[in-house]
Every structure is written in structure tokens, then in C-alpha cells.
One Martini backbone bead per residue (centre of mass of N, CA, C, O) as a GRO file, in nm:
protein
  170
    1THR     BB    1  -8.753  -2.934   6.235
    2LEU     BB    2  -9.085  -2.737   6.318
    3CYS     BB    3  -8.892  -2.601   6.518
    4ASP     BB    4  -8.685  -2.469   6.344
    5ALA     BB    5  -8.802  -2.352   6.138
    6GLN     BB    6  -8.970  -2.149   6.305
    7MET     BB    7  -8.754  -1.984   6.413
    8GLU     BB    8  -8.663  -1.904   6.184
    9VAL     BB    9  -8.925  -1.774   6.070
   10PHE     BB   10  -8.805  -1.522   6.342
   11LYS     BB   11  -8.564  -1.432   6.249
   12LYS     BB   12  -8.606  -1.326   6.004
   13GLY     BB   13  -8.871  -1.097   6.122
   14GLN     BB   14  -8.631  -0.965   6.356
   15GLN     BB   15  -8.494  -0.864   6.154
   16GLY     BB   16  -8.371  -0.538   6.272
   17PHE     BB   17  -8.418  -0.606   6.585
   18LEU     BB   18  -8.319  -0.874   6.731
   19TYR     BB   19  -8.181  -0.840   6.444
   20THR     BB   20  -7.900  -0.834   6.268
   21HIS     BB   21  -7.808  -0.767   5.973
   22PRO     BB   22  -7.573  -1.007   5.775
   23GLU     BB   23  -7.539  -0.770   5.528
   24ASN     BB   24  -7.458  -0.589   5.785
   25LYS     BB   25  -7.159  -0.497   5.938
   26SER     BB   26  -7.185  -0.212   6.073
   27GLU     BB   27  -7.433  -0.304   6.267
   28LYS     BB   28  -7.374  -0.432   6.587
   29THR     BB   29  -7.669  -0.329   6.696
   30PRO     BB   30  -7.942  -0.387   6.776
   31GLN     BB   31  -8.195  -0.211   6.775
   32GLN     BB   32  -8.366  -0.333   7.048
   33ILE     BB   33  -8.164  -0.169   7.216
   34LYS     BB   34  -8.204   0.149   7.117
   35LEU     BB   35  -8.512   0.181   7.124
   36ILE     BB   36  -8.515   0.169   7.486
   37ASN     BB   37  -8.309   0.357   7.542
   38MET     BB   38  -8.486   0.585   7.401
   39CYS     BB   39  -8.710   0.534   7.579
   40LYS     BB   40  -8.569   0.632   7.860
   41ILE     BB   41  -8.429   0.896   7.812
   42SER     BB   42  -8.750   1.049   7.726
   43ASN     BB   43  -9.002   0.979   7.865
   44SER     BB   44  -9.215   0.930   7.587
   45PRO     BB   45  -9.427   0.868   7.330
   46GLY     BB   46  -9.191   0.988   7.100
   47GLY     BB   47  -8.992   0.772   7.161
   48CYS     BB   48  -9.163   0.492   7.228
   49PHE     BB   49  -9.309   0.422   6.981
   50GLU     BB   50  -9.147   0.224   6.795
   51TYR     BB   51  -9.082   0.027   6.990
   52PHE     BB   52  -9.393  -0.040   7.038
   53MET     BB   53  -9.427  -0.148   6.789
   54LYS     BB   54  -9.232  -0.351   6.760
   55MET     BB   55  -9.265  -0.546   6.969
   56LYS     BB   56  -9.579  -0.624   6.849
   57LYS     BB   57  -9.466  -0.759   6.608
   58LEU     BB   58  -9.332  -1.010   6.823
   59LEU     BB   59  -9.622  -1.078   6.911
   60VAL     BB   60  -9.731  -1.174   6.634
   61ASP     BB   61  -9.502  -1.366   6.557
   62VAL     BB   62  -9.545  -1.552   6.830
   63ARG     BB   63  -9.819  -1.629   6.733
   64ALA     BB   64  -9.731  -1.827   6.488
   65VAL     BB   65  -9.598  -2.004   6.698
   66PRO     BB   66  -9.615  -2.295   6.806
   67ASP     BB   67  -9.644  -2.439   7.085
   68GLU     BB   68  -9.458  -2.663   7.079
   69CYS     BB   69  -9.225  -2.432   7.038
   70LEU     BB   70  -9.197  -2.248   7.255
   71ASP     BB   71  -8.969  -2.421   7.436
   72THR     BB   72  -8.811  -2.281   7.206
   73LEU     BB   73  -8.832  -1.928   7.219
   74SER     BB   74  -8.783  -1.978   7.537
   75GLY     BB   75  -8.414  -1.984   7.471
   76VAL     BB   76  -8.408  -1.716   7.360
   77THR     BB   77  -8.259  -1.500   7.411
   78ALA     BB   78  -8.347  -1.235   7.279
   79TYR     BB   79  -8.664  -1.285   7.327
   80LYS     BB   80  -8.635  -1.288   7.667
   81LYS     BB   81  -8.530  -0.991   7.721
   82ALA     BB   82  -8.737  -0.811   7.584
   83LEU     BB   83  -8.998  -0.923   7.752
   84TRP     BB   84  -8.864  -0.805   8.057
   85ASP     BB   85  -8.764  -0.518   7.970
   86THR     BB   86  -9.020  -0.405   7.880
   87VAL     BB   87  -9.185  -0.499   8.166
   88LEU     BB   88  -9.017  -0.281   8.301
   89LEU     BB   89  -9.027  -0.021   8.122
   90LEU     BB   90  -9.327   0.010   8.188
   91ALA     BB   91  -9.314   0.031   8.467
   92GLN     BB   92  -9.111   0.281   8.529
   93LEU     BB   93  -9.243   0.463   8.320
   94ALA     BB   94  -9.523   0.458   8.533
   95TRP     BB   95  -9.391   0.510   8.835
   96GLY     BB   96  -9.140   0.667   8.793
   97GLU     BB   97  -8.957   0.811   9.040
   98LYS     BB   98  -9.169   0.805   9.280
   99PRO     BB   99  -9.480   0.782   9.372
  100PRO     BB  100  -9.826   0.752   9.307
  101GLU     BB  101 -10.025   0.918   9.416
  102THR     BB  102 -10.298   0.815   9.231
  103TYR     BB  103 -10.476   0.591   9.034
  104TYR     BB  104 -10.461   0.837   8.805
  105GLU     BB  105 -10.113   0.807   8.803
  106LYS     BB  106 -10.037   0.501   8.692
  107PHE     BB  107  -9.980   0.560   8.414
  108ASN     BB  108  -9.900   0.838   8.363
  109TRP     BB  109  -9.818   0.851   8.001
  110LEU     BB  110  -9.979   0.552   7.923
  111THR     BB  111 -10.152   0.403   7.712
  112PRO     BB  112 -10.395   0.180   7.613
  113ALA     BB  113 -10.186   0.141   7.386
  114ASP     BB  114  -9.943   0.018   7.603
  115LEU     BB  115 -10.158  -0.165   7.792
  116SER     BB  116 -10.185  -0.383   7.560
  117LEU     BB  117  -9.922  -0.455   7.621
  118PHE     BB  118  -9.841  -0.541   7.862
  119CYS     BB  119 -10.011  -0.770   7.870
  120ASP     BB  120  -9.908  -0.927   7.609
  121LEU     BB  121  -9.693  -0.991   7.737
  122LYS     BB  122  -9.785  -1.144   8.031
  123ARG     BB  123  -9.907  -1.380   7.873
  124THR     BB  124  -9.700  -1.441   7.761
  125LEU     BB  125  -9.487  -1.497   7.964
  126GLN     BB  126  -9.666  -1.679   8.112
  127LEU     BB  127  -9.679  -1.882   7.858
  128SER     BB  128  -9.329  -1.939   7.864
  129TYR     BB  129  -9.302  -1.878   8.162
  130GLY     BB  130  -9.472  -1.889   8.408
  131THR     BB  131  -9.626  -1.767   8.677
  132SER     BB  132  -9.416  -1.772   8.866
  133ALA     BB  133  -9.222  -1.586   8.653
  134TRP     BB  134  -9.386  -1.338   8.694
  135ASN     BB  135  -9.400  -1.285   9.015
  136SER     BB  136  -9.126  -1.296   9.102
  137PHE     BB  137  -9.091  -1.031   8.911
  138GLN     BB  138  -9.293  -0.819   9.022
  139GLU     BB  139  -9.187  -0.848   9.332
  140GLU     BB  140  -8.897  -0.679   9.245
  141ILE     BB  141  -9.037  -0.451   9.071
  142MET     BB  142  -9.185  -0.374   9.399
  143ARG     BB  143  -8.914  -0.343   9.538
  144ASN     BB  144  -8.757  -0.121   9.295
  145TYR     BB  145  -8.915   0.109   9.360
  146PRO     BB  146  -8.914   0.431   9.359
  147GLY     BB  147  -9.014   0.472   9.757
  148ALA     BB  148  -9.136   0.130   9.842
  149SER     BB  149  -9.019   0.154  10.098
  150ALA     BB  150  -9.236   0.293  10.243
  151LEU     BB  151  -9.447   0.116  10.212
  152ASP     BB  152  -9.673  -0.084  10.128
  153ARG     BB  153  -9.760  -0.346   9.931
  154LYS     BB  154 -10.092  -0.273   9.871
  155SER     BB  155  -9.971   0.013   9.763
  156ILE     BB  156  -9.814  -0.041   9.551
  157TRP     BB  157  -9.998  -0.277   9.383
  158GLU     BB  158 -10.197   0.002   9.300
  159LYS     BB  159 -10.000   0.178   9.176
  160SER     BB  160  -9.924  -0.069   9.016
  161ILE     BB  161  -9.922  -0.152   8.645
  162LEU     BB  162  -9.967  -0.457   8.744
  163SER     BB  163 -10.275  -0.415   8.850
  164VAL     BB  164 -10.378  -0.445   8.596
  165ASN     BB  165 -10.708  -0.514   8.395
  166CYS     BB  166 -10.642  -0.701   8.140
  167SER     BB  167 -10.929  -0.735   8.006
  168GLN     BB  168 -10.954  -0.477   7.840
  169TYR     BB  169 -10.680  -0.539   7.684
  170LEU     BB  170 -10.768  -0.856   7.503
   0.00000   0.00000   0.00000
């Protein structure tokens, strides 16, 4: 079918990132897992640059998938996990170890390009899994921020990357 062919094209385009190369038997872990872990550990622009660039390429590949095949793509575990895990990572990197003191600190070291990635991920997740899944996920993120239990929901929302106005970045 059309969607089977599209999934093959998508998977081929993501070999070396979401998927290991079949001919490289020594490669056990997909690069996506290695790079997201490196980004978490470094917590810096340099340590996350390659990961963010590869996620942007993944989103470009997703846009090449016809709308009628998005349901099929949404069922691909590696794809689903990469999207949700990256949003969680961006939210955690922006928040930091404690609540941001001011609105201006709410993005931490993230750049406008990183916010654009966040917004593209948000849009893609809402298209693929629905707005209610997105809303539930962001509520879970806000509940689990360090120091969030001492704040009301409105304060958490205002200090979180989740409240960014994505119309400025898409």
C-alpha cells in the first residue's frame, strides 16, 4: 500500500538516527538514544546541538509523509518515543533544577531555534496524537518540575516553556 511504501522511505531516511544501520552489526543502540543522553548529561548548547539538528531532520521527513499515512507513522514506537522524549527534554532543560525566577529565565539557555523545534514538535504531536494527549502530557510535565509543588498551576505555566507562543516560531 501507499502507507507501507511511505513507512519504508521514512525508516530509510532515519537509519543511523532512529534506527541502527542493518549492515552495521556492532551498532546496538540507535544514535537517537545516545544523543539524547549526551544532551541530558551536558545540559548545554554544544552538547545538544547535534541531537536537535537530527530531530529537525526527522520532522522534515515527517512532513514528507502524506496525511493519510500519519496514523500509520503514529504507531511506530521509535518515532513516538523520540517526539515525546524530546519535548520532555526541552521542558526539563528550560526549567532547570529549580523554578525560573522570572519570565525571562524560563527558556534557560535554549535559543529561538530550539524554541522553534519545541513548537514544531508540539504541532506534530498534536496532529499525530491529538490535543487531549498533548494537554495531558504537559500537565504531567508541570506536575513533575523540580520545585513545582510549592507553586500554583498558573505560576508553573507562566514560567514554563509549555506556555511559549508558538505562532512566533512556526
